[in-house]
CSV table of C-alpha atoms in Angstrom, one decimal:
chain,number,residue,atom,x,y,z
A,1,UNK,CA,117.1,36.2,181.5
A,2,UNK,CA,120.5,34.5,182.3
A,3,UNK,CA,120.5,31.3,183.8
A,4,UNK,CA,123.7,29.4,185.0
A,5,UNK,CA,125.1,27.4,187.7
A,6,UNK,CA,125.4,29.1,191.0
A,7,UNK,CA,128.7,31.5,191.1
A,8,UNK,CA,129.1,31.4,187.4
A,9,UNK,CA,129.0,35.3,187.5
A,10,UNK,CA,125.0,35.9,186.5
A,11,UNK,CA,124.6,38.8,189.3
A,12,UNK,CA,128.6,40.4,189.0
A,13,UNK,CA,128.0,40.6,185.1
A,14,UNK,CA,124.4,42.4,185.4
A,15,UNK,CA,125.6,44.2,188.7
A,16,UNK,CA,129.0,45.5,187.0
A,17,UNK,CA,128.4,45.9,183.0
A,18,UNK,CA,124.7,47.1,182.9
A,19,UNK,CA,124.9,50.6,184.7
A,20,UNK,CA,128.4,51.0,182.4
A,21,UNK,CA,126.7,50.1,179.4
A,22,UNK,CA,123.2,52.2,180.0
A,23,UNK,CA,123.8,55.9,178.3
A,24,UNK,CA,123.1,58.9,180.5
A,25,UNK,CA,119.3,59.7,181.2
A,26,UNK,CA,118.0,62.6,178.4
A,27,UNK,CA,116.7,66.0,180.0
A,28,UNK,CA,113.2,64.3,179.6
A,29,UNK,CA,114.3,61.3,181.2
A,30,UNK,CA,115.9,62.9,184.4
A,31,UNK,CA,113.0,65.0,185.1
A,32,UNK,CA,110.4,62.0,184.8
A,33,UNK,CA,112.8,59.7,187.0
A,34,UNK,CA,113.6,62.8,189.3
A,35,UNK,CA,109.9,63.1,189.8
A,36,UNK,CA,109.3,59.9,190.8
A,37,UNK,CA,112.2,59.3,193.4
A,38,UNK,CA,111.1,62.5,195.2
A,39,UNK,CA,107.7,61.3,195.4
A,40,UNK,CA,109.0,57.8,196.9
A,41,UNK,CA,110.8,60.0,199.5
A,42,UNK,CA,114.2,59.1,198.4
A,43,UNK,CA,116.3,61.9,196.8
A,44,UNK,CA,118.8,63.9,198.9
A,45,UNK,CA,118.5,67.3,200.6
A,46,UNK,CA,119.7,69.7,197.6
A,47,UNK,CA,120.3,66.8,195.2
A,48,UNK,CA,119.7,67.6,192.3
A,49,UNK,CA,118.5,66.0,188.6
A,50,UNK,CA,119.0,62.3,188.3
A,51,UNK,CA,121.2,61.8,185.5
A,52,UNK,CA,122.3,58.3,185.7
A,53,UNK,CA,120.0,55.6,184.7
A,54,UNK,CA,117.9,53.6,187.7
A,55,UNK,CA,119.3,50.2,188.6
A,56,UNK,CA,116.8,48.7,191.0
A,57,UNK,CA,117.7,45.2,192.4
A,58,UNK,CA,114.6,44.1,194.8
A,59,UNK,CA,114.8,41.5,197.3
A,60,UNK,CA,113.3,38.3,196.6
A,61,UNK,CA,110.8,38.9,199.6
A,62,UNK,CA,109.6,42.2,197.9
A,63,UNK,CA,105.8,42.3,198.5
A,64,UNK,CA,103.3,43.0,195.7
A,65,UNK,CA,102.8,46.3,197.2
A,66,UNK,CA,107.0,46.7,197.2
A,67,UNK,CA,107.2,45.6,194.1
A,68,UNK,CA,104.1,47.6,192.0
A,69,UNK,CA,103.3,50.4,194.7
A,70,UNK,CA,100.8,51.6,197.2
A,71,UNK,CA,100.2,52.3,200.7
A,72,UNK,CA,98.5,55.2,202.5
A,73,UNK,CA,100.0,57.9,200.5
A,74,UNK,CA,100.1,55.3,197.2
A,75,UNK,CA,103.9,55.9,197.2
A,76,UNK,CA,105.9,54.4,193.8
A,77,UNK,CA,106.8,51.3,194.3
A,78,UNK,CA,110.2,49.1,192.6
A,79,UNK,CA,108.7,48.9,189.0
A,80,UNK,CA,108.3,52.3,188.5
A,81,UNK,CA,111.7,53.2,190.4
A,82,UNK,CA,113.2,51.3,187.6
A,83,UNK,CA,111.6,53.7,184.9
A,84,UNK,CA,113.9,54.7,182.5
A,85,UNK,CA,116.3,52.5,183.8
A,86,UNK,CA,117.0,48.7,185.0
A,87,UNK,CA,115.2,46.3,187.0
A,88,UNK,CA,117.1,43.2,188.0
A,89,UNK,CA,115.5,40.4,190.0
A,90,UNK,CA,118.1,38.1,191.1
A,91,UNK,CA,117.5,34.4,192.2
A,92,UNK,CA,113.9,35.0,189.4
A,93,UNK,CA,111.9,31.6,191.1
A,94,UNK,CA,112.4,32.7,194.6
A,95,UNK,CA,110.3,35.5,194.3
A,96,UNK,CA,106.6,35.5,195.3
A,97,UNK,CA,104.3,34.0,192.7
A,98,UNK,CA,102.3,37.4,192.7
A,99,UNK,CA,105.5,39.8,192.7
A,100,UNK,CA,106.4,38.4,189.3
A,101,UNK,CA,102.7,38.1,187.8
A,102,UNK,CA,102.3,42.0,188.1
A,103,UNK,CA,105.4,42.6,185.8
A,104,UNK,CA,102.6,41.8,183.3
A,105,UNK,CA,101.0,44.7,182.8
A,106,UNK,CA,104.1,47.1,182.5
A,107,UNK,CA,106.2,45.1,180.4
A,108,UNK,CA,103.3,45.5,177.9
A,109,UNK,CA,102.1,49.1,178.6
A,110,UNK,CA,104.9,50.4,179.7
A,111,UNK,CA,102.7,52.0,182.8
A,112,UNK,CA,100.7,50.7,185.7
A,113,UNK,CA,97.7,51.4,187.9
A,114,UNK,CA,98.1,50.9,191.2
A,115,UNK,CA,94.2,51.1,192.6
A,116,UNK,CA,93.9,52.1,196.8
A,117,UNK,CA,91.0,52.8,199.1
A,118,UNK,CA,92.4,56.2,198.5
A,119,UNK,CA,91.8,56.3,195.0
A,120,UNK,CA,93.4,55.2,191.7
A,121,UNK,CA,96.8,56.5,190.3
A,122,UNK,CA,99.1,55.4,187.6
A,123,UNK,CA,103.1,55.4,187.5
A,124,UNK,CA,105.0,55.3,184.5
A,125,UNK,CA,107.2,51.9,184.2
A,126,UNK,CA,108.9,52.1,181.3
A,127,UNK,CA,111.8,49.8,182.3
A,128,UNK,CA,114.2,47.0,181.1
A,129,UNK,CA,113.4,43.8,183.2
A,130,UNK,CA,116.9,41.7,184.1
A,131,UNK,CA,116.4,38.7,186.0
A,132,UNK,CA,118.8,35.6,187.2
A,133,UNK,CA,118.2,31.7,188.0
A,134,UNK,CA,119.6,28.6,188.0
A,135,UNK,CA,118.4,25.7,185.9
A,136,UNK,CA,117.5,23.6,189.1
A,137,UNK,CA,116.9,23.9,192.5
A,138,UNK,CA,120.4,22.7,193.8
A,139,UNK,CA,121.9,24.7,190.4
A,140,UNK,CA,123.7,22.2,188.5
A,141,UNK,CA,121.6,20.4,186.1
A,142,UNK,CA,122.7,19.3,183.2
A,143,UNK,CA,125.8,18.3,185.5
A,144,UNK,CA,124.6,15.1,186.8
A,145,UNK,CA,128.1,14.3,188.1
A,146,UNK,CA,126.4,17.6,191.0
A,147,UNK,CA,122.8,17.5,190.2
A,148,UNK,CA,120.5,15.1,192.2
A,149,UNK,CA,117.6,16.7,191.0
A,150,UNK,CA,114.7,14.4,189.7
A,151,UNK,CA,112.6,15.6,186.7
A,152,UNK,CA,109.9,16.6,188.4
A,153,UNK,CA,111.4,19.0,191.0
A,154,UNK,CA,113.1,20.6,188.0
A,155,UNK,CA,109.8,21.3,186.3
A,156,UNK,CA,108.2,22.5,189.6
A,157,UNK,CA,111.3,25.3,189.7
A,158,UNK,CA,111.0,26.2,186.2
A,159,UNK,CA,107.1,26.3,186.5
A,160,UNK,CA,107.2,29.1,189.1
A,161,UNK,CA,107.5,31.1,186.0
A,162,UNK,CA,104.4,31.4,184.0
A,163,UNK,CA,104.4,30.6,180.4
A,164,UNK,CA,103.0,34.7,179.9
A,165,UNK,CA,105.9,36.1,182.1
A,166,UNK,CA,108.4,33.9,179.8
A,167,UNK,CA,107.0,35.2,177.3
A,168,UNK,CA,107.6,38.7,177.4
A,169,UNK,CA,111.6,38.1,178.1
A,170,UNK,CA,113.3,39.0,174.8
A,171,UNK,CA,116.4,37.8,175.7
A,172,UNK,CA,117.3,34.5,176.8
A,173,UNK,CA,121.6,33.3,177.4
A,174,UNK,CA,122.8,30.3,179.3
A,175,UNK,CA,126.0,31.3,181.4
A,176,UNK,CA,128.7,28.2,181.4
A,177,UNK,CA,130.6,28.1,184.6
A,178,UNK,CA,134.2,29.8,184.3
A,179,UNK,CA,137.1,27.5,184.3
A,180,UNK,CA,140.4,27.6,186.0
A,181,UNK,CA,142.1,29.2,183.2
A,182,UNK,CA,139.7,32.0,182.7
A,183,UNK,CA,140.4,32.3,186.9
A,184,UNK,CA,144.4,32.2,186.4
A,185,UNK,CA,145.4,34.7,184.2
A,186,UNK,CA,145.0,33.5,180.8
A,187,UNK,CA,145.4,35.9,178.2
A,188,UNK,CA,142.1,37.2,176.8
A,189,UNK,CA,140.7,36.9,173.3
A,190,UNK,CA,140.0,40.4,171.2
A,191,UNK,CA,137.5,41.9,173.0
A,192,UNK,CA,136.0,46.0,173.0
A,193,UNK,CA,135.9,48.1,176.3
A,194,UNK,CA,132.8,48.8,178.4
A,195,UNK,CA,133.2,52.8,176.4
A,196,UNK,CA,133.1,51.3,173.3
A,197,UNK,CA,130.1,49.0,173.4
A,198,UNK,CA,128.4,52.2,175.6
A,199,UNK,CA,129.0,54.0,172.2
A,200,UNK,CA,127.3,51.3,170.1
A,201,UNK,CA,124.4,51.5,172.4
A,202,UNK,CA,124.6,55.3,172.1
A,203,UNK,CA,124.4,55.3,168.3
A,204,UNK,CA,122.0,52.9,168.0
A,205,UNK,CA,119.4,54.8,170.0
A,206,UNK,CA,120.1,57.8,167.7
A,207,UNK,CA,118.8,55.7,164.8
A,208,UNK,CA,115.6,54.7,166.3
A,209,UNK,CA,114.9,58.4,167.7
A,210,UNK,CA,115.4,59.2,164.4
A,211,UNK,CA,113.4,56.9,162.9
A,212,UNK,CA,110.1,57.2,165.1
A,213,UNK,CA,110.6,60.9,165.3
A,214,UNK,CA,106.7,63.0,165.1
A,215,UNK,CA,105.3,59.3,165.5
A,216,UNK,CA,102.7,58.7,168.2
A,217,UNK,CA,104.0,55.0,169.4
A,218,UNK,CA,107.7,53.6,169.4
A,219,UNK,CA,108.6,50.0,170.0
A,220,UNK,CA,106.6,49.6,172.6
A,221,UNK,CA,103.7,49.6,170.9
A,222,UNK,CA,102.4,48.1,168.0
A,223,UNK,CA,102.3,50.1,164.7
A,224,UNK,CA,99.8,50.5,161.5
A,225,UNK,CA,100.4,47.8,159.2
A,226,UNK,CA,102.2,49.7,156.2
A,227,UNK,CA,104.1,52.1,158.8
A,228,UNK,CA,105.4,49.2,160.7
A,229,UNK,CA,106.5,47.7,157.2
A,230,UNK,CA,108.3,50.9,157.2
A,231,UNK,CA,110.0,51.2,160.3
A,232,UNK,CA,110.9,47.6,160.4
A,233,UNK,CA,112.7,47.3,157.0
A,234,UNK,CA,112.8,43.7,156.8
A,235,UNK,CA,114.2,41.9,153.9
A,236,UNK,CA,112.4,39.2,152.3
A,237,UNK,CA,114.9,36.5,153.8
A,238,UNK,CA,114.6,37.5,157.2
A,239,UNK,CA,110.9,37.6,156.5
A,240,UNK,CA,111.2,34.3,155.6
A,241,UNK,CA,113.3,33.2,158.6
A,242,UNK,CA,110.9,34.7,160.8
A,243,UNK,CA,107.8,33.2,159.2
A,244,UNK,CA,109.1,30.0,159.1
A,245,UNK,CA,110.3,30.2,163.3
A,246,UNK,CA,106.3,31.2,163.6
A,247,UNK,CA,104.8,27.9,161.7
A,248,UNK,CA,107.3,25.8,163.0
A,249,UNK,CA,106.9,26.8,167.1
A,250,UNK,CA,103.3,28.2,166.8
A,251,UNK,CA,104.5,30.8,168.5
A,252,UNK,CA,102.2,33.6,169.7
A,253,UNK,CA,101.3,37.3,168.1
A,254,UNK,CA,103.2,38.7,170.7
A,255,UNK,CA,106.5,36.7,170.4
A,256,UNK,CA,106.1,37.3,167.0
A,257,UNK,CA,106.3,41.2,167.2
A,258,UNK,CA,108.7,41.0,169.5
A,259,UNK,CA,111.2,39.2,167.7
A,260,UNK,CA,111.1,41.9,164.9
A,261,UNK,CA,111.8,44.4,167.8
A,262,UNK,CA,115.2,42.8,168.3
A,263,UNK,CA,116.1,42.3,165.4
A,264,UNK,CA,115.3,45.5,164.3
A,265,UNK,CA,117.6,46.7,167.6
A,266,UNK,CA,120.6,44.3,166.3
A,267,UNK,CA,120.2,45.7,162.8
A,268,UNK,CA,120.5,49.0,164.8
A,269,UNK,CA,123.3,48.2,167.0
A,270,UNK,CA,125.1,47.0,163.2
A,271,UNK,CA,124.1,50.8,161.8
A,272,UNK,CA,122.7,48.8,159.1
A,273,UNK,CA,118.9,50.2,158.0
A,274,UNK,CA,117.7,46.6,156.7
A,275,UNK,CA,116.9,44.1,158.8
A,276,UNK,CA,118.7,41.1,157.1
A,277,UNK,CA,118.1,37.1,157.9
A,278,UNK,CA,121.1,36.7,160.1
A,279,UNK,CA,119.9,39.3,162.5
A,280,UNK,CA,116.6,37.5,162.4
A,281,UNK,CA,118.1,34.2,163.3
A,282,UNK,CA,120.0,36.3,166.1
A,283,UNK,CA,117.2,37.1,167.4
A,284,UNK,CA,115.0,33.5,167.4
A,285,UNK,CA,118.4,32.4,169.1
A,286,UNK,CA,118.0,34.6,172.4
A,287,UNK,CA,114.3,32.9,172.3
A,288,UNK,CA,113.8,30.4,174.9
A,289,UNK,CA,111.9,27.2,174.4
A,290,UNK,CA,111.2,24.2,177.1
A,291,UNK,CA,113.9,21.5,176.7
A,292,UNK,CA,113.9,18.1,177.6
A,293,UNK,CA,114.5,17.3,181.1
A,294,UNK,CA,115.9,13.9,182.3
């Protein structure tokens, strides 16, 4: 979730980096999303296998239907043409109250069931979920030099996303507005290619194919006690770091879990097989919690 003021670059970033930065689909992966865009009516005559990752960006009007499926011939709807791939929902609070309540179900099972007069069928939906906002309905608080917001509209926007949908985002980053320098030319820092950071991605998912290879589940799903102690490999200080987070917020099972997810991934993305404290604290830093608004 990246929230920032309005033109700070939320949608160019997400728009431009992602599809650079997503590695090609596997064979499995083409045929699954190949499958699913011919069903939806929307490959090609002669096209053939889908190898680039799905980058799905909705309009905030999309319909529950649009958004999970359906109709008279229970056609595939956004969420599942984002499997294997990205979906970004831009400008998150504008959209319909019960467009972003049914990302529920897939975030968690990775699937959903879309139930017609017709009958029942289920689409796969195994996707990542990008979304955009601004921290307040004219897009400028803290600023109040621009923000005439009052505390109470602020909450309003922020409540039009439910505590459950929050969270199930892993990944939390405010965007600060880019200054005239940055605009002008100055000379940029040290900083790695789009290739370069693709590779990272690369060899990181090598590592966790690796590592769940012959296992029924994979980080979607929870796994047996000892064999998640396994696949995790966290030290005792980030077990420590991530207990103490847990007491202190009273955060829920499922935060819990998923914070060893990331940090596993950062671990990953360091080719480093323990998870270590500062990648835990990496983590609990992407995690969101409700700050004061005045």
């Amino acid at each position: 979730l990246l929230t920032g003021a309005p033109g700070c670059g939320k949608t160019l970033l997400t728009q431009s980096l992602l599809p650079a930065l997503t590695p090609k689909l596997t064979k499995e992966e083409a045929h699954s999303v190949t499958r699913i865009h011919s069903l939806a009516g929307l490959l090609s005559p002669g096209e053939g296998l889908k190898r680039d990752a799905p980058f799905r960006s909705p309009h905030q009007t999309a319909s529950i239907e649009g958004m999970c499926g359906g109709g008279p011939s229970c056609r595939p709807g956004e969420i599942s043409l984002a499997h294997n791939g990205v979906l970004f929902l831009d400008e998150f609070p504008e959209f319909r109250r019960g467009s972003i309540e049914v990302l529920r179900q897939p975030l968690e099972e990775r699937r959903i069931h879309v139930a017609r007069l017709n009958g029942n069928v289920e689409f796969p939906a195994d996707f990542m979920l990008v979304a955009a906002m601004n921290p307040c309905p004219c897009g400028y608080y803290p600023d109040r030099n621009r923000c005439s917001c009052t505390a109470d509209m602020i909450r309003r926007y922020r409540g039009r996303i439910s505590r459950p949908i929050m969270d199930r985002i892993d990944l939390c980053a405010s965007m600060p507005g880019i200054g005239v320098r940055e605009l002008t030319g100055r000379e940029p820092g040290p900083s790695e290619s789009s290739l370069q950071i693709r590779s990272r991605v690369e060899r990181a998912m090598k590592m966790q194919r690796k590592r769940f290879q012959g296992l029924a589940f994979s980080y979607n799903s929870e796994a047996p006690g000892d064999t998640a102690d396994r696949l995790f490999a966290l030290s005792s200080d980030a077990i420590t770091r991530l207990n103490g987070y847990a007491e202190k917020t009273g955060c829920s099972a499922r935060s819990y879990y998923r914070l060893k997810r990331v940090a596993r991934t950062i671990a990953d993305l360091e080719e480093n097989e323990t998870v270590e404290s500062r990648h835990m604290s990496e983590a609990i830093s992407y995690r969101t919690e409700e700050d004061d608004v005045s």
